Amino acid sequence: MKITRKDFLRISGLGLLAVAGRKAVRAVAERTSERASEQTSAPFAKQVRWGMAIDLQKCRQKDGCDRCIKACHSTHNVPQFSDRAHEVKWIWKEPFKNVFPAAQTGYTREFFGNLPVLLVCNHCDDPPCQDVCPVKATWKREDGVVTIDFHRCIGCRYCMAACPYGARSFNWLDPRPAIATVNLDFPTRTKGVVEKCNFCEERLAKGLGPACAESCEEKAIVFGDLEKPDSEVRRLLRSRFAVQRQPELGTGPAVYYIV
Amino acid sequence: MSDRPLILAGLTLFVGLVTTPIWHGALDRKAALTAPPIQLPAQEKQCVAPASYMRSSHMQLLEHWRDEAARDGRRQFVAFNGKIYDKNPTRTCVTQCHTDRKEFCERCHDYAGVSDPDCWNCHNDSQRTSRSAP
Amino acid sequence: MFMFEKALTGGRKYWLWITSLFLLVLAGSLCYVLQLTHGLAVTGLSRDVSWGLYIAQFTFFVGVAASAVMVVLPYYLHDYQQFGRITILGELLAVTAVTMCILFIFVDLGQPTRIVNIVLHPQPKSVMFWDMIALGGYLLMNAAIAVVTLTAQREQVPAPGWIKPVIILSIPWAIGIHTVTAFLYSGLPGRSYWLTAILAPRFLASAFASGPALLILLCLALRKLSGFDAGREAIQKLAVIVTYALAINMFLILAEVFTAFYSEIPAHEEHFEYLFIGLNGDRHLVLWMWLSTLLSGVALALLLVPKWRNNIRLLVVACVCVFVSIWLDKGLGLIVGGMAPSPLGAVTRYVPTLPESAIVLGIWASGALMITVFYKITLSVWEDN
């Protein structure tokens, strides 16, 4: 049998492809089986569902107060960029009329419209960001915290498009130079990944509450277990009228606003 | 065939280029086969795993730590000798033991010819020493 | 490489064209290096408008790729012989367009070195995962079909039988790639401009107008440059396809506009207002969107009248109008208009920066390079016969 040069190249090319394909399949298979075994081992406390209630009236008591914002952003090494386009923020204020566009009439707008509302990630029951992420870099933990693996994020920003609450920020440039003092207990991020409020999961692991709630002198932010009927947050939600942002989207926010 | 010298010359050039690391290593006097002196932690004698394992597989261990801590909430690492560590590279590894990344991490990475670790782009060391300014 | 040597012969003009394309690719690559070192801050993107020209170009070219089905289907399912030659050209256009799409996604990533994570940690719930499978499969299929058919033509033997099922599969698959691409957007809560069931039909209609329009232009260019004639009847048939698709696309857009403005639901109105009237004093897209509308109107008028459509000069004008109009609507307005106003009502201006545009131009140039080489090879094979 005579083998032409073209045939030779074709056969060796196919052979190489087959070897590479086998390697890839094996790598993927290993990864998936590894993850499967890990997931069954030691989950987060299943009985807990972390949530938050923000008392807007208490929050307004001190004009221009930004203690919680400062506390969060310094705890988590959130960079401060002056350019609005490149802004990174985990917790911030936005006028009432933008946050609850449907919950107002022409008359309430006069009074409420420009009042500030504190915003964080809603840590949804059914987060759209989790479903769209192509690499499982963001997911909801058993205890309800929606978190991000900064090592895995490929920076496609699909989660930013999917989040109906604008909770997510992207690192358009290296954040390091824009951090005044670095907190050694929390990593900074690298350029090209998405970040957002993590409900202070690193503090929860140590038995502490979120930094924003702790820093608020008016106790306007109440954090706790939504599954526990006698938790402070549940008691508050029983006694006062509270709303969620855009509940009609079916995302099930875990952040409640007492109005 | 008139192409023969051309083909042979090309082949020689190709083989020469491909084997660059070998003859470069042989010619370079400075390239030594003895491990470089690295700065070992002063107070600790034993790492979270035997040194031979750490030398070859610290990256896999760290990756494993990351996945377990972030995804499963398992933040404690029980070492081979029964000691328990926090899976926290900043606190457990960098602040307590391997304080000098130049003398420990980078020296060995240089020797092994692998690129410098970029852990410190995010995981802070108190000195904030940056080798190549970002 | 496959008959690549045929692309290495050409006149002075051919090499001038190739060189200038290479220079554009080079410029784009240099700008990409700039983006790699400084981050995506070198683009005009922002926290509010987090997707822009890259993703919009991706969407547009998925459409161009899918439109190959408009020549493949008549030729293989209806045995429309006039499309015999143009079909290979269409498939090669699809290969080029999909490659460009992959490049556009790649340059949009913040951490491109981690792209293998999509394979290592696949998430079947993500539409992006399915888009990857759809585009990858389509690329392989079309490449295989084009190579096998062309080889058979060179050897002057019939194409092997196994390629037929692949061709048949590529037809629904083409519809699939653009549907999945539409689902990337239309399944997101809180993005009212995209949250519409007719987004996928709209994508298909605009694709089947812009793609064949581009193919007509390419065929006419080939006739001028190389003397290859796709045939008057084939071109006319394509023109009819463009006419229908354009009309359906305009109808679907009008349906959207009606729903938004007659219902008067603010979240649905706002995006159209932003694009066509201006919102919060930001009117920088208004001119472009009306230009797009105008061009579509002109093109439809030129295409509807048979006498005008059969006039090659007017057909060229119409095809350019269609292509530019849909490029403006889909390659610019669709993504930016969906992102502004943001879920919090912010209207943030997005203007692509110079490096960003250079990267886009570089990818366009690499696309042009690919199509030049592909067509050159194909035409040489046909000439040899």
mmCIF file with all atom_site columns, N, CA, C and O in Angstrom, chain B residues 1-8:
data_model
loop_
_atom_site.group_PDB
_atom_site.id
_atom_site.type_symbol
_atom_site.label_atom_id
_atom_site.label_alt_id
_atom_site.label_comp_id
_atom_site.label_asym_id
_atom_site.label_entity_id
_atom_site.label_seq_id
_atom_site.pdbx_PDB_ins_code
_atom_site.Cartn_x
_atom_site.Cartn_y
_atom_site.Cartn_z
_atom_site.occupancy
_atom_site.B_iso_or_equiv
_atom_site.pdbx_formal_charge
_atom_site.auth_seq_id
_atom_site.auth_comp_id
_atom_site.auth_asym_id
_atom_site.auth_atom_id
_atom_site.pdbx_PDB_model_num
ATOM 1  N N  . MET B 1 1 ? 17.445 15.079 -6.398 1.00 0.00 ? 1 MET B N  1
ATOM 2  C CA . MET B 1 1 ? 16.508 16.143 -5.997 1.00 0.00 ? 1 MET B CA 1
ATOM 3  C C  . MET B 1 1 ? 17.289 17.407 -5.672 1.00 0.00 ? 1 MET B C  1
ATOM 4  O O  . MET B 1 1 ? 18.242 17.385 -4.906 1.00 0.00 ? 1 MET B O  1
ATOM 5  N N  . SER B 1 2 ? 16.863 18.484 -6.261 1.00 0.00 ? 2 SER B N  1
ATOM 6  C CA . SER B 1 2 ? 17.618 19.720 -6.073 1.00 0.00 ? 2 SER B CA 1
ATOM 7  C C  . SER B 1 2 ? 17.326 20.371 -4.736 1.00 0.00 ? 2 SER B C  1
ATOM 8  O O  . SER B 1 2 ? 18.066 21.205 -4.281 1.00 0.00 ? 2 SER B O  1
ATOM 9  N N  . ASP B 1 3 ? 16.191 19.955 -4.118 1.00 0.00 ? 3 ASP B N  1
ATOM 10 C CA . ASP B 1 3 ? 15.795 20.592 -2.864 1.00 0.00 ? 3 ASP B CA 1
ATOM 11 C C  . ASP B 1 3 ? 16.566 20.055 -1.668 1.00 0.00 ? 3 ASP B C  1
ATOM 12 O O  . ASP B 1 3 ? 16.456 20.587 -0.569 1.00 0.00 ? 3 ASP B O  1
ATOM 13 N N  . ARG B 1 4 ? 17.310 18.988 -1.895 1.00 0.00 ? 4 ARG B N  1
ATOM 14 C CA . ARG B 1 4 ? 17.885 18.283 -0.762 1.00 0.00 ? 4 ARG B CA 1
ATOM 15 C C  . ARG B 1 4 ? 18.655 19.184 0.208  1.00 0.00 ? 4 ARG B C  1
ATOM 16 O O  . ARG B 1 4 ? 18.384 19.141 1.417  1.00 0.00 ? 4 ARG B O  1
ATOM 17 N N  . PRO B 1 5 ? 19.619 19.996 -0.287 1.00 0.00 ? 5 PRO B N  1
ATOM 18 C CA . PRO B 1 5 ? 20.362 20.840 0.683  1.00 0.00 ? 5 PRO B CA 1
ATOM 19 C C  . PRO B 1 5 ? 19.436 21.771 1.466  1.00 0.00 ? 5 PRO B C  1
ATOM 20 O O  . PRO B 1 5 ? 19.603 21.960 2.677  1.00 0.00 ? 5 PRO B O  1
ATOM 21 N N  . LEU B 1 6 ? 18.448 22.298 0.764  1.00 0.00 ? 6 LEU B N  1
ATOM 22 C CA . LEU B 1 6 ? 17.517 23.236 1.411  1.00 0.00 ? 6 LEU B CA 1
ATOM 23 C C  . LEU B 1 6 ? 16.758 22.544 2.536  1.00 0.00 ? 6 LEU B C  1
ATOM 24 O O  . LEU B 1 6 ? 16.627 23.052 3.656  1.00 0.00 ? 6 LEU B O  1
ATOM 25 N N  . ILE B 1 7 ? 16.262 21.343 2.227  1.00 0.00 ? 7 ILE B N  1
ATOM 26 C CA . ILE B 1 7 ? 15.483 20.595 3.222  1.00 0.00 ? 7 ILE B CA 1
ATOM 27 C C  . ILE B 1 7 ? 16.356 20.232 4.408  1.00 0.00 ? 7 ILE B C  1
ATOM 28 O O  . ILE B 1 7 ? 15.960 20.400 5.571  1.00 0.00 ? 7 ILE B O  1
ATOM 29 N N  . LEU B 1 8 ? 17.585 19.774 4.110  1.00 0.00 ? 8 LEU B N  1
ATOM 30 C CA . LEU B 1 8 ? 18.481 19.368 5.196  1.00 0.00 ? 8 LEU B CA 1
ATOM 31 C C  . LEU B 1 8 ? 18.813 20.564 6.084  1.00 0.00 ? 8 LEU B C  1
ATOM 32 O O  . LEU B 1 8 ? 18.796 20.469 7.317  1.00 0.00 ? 8 LEU B O  1
#
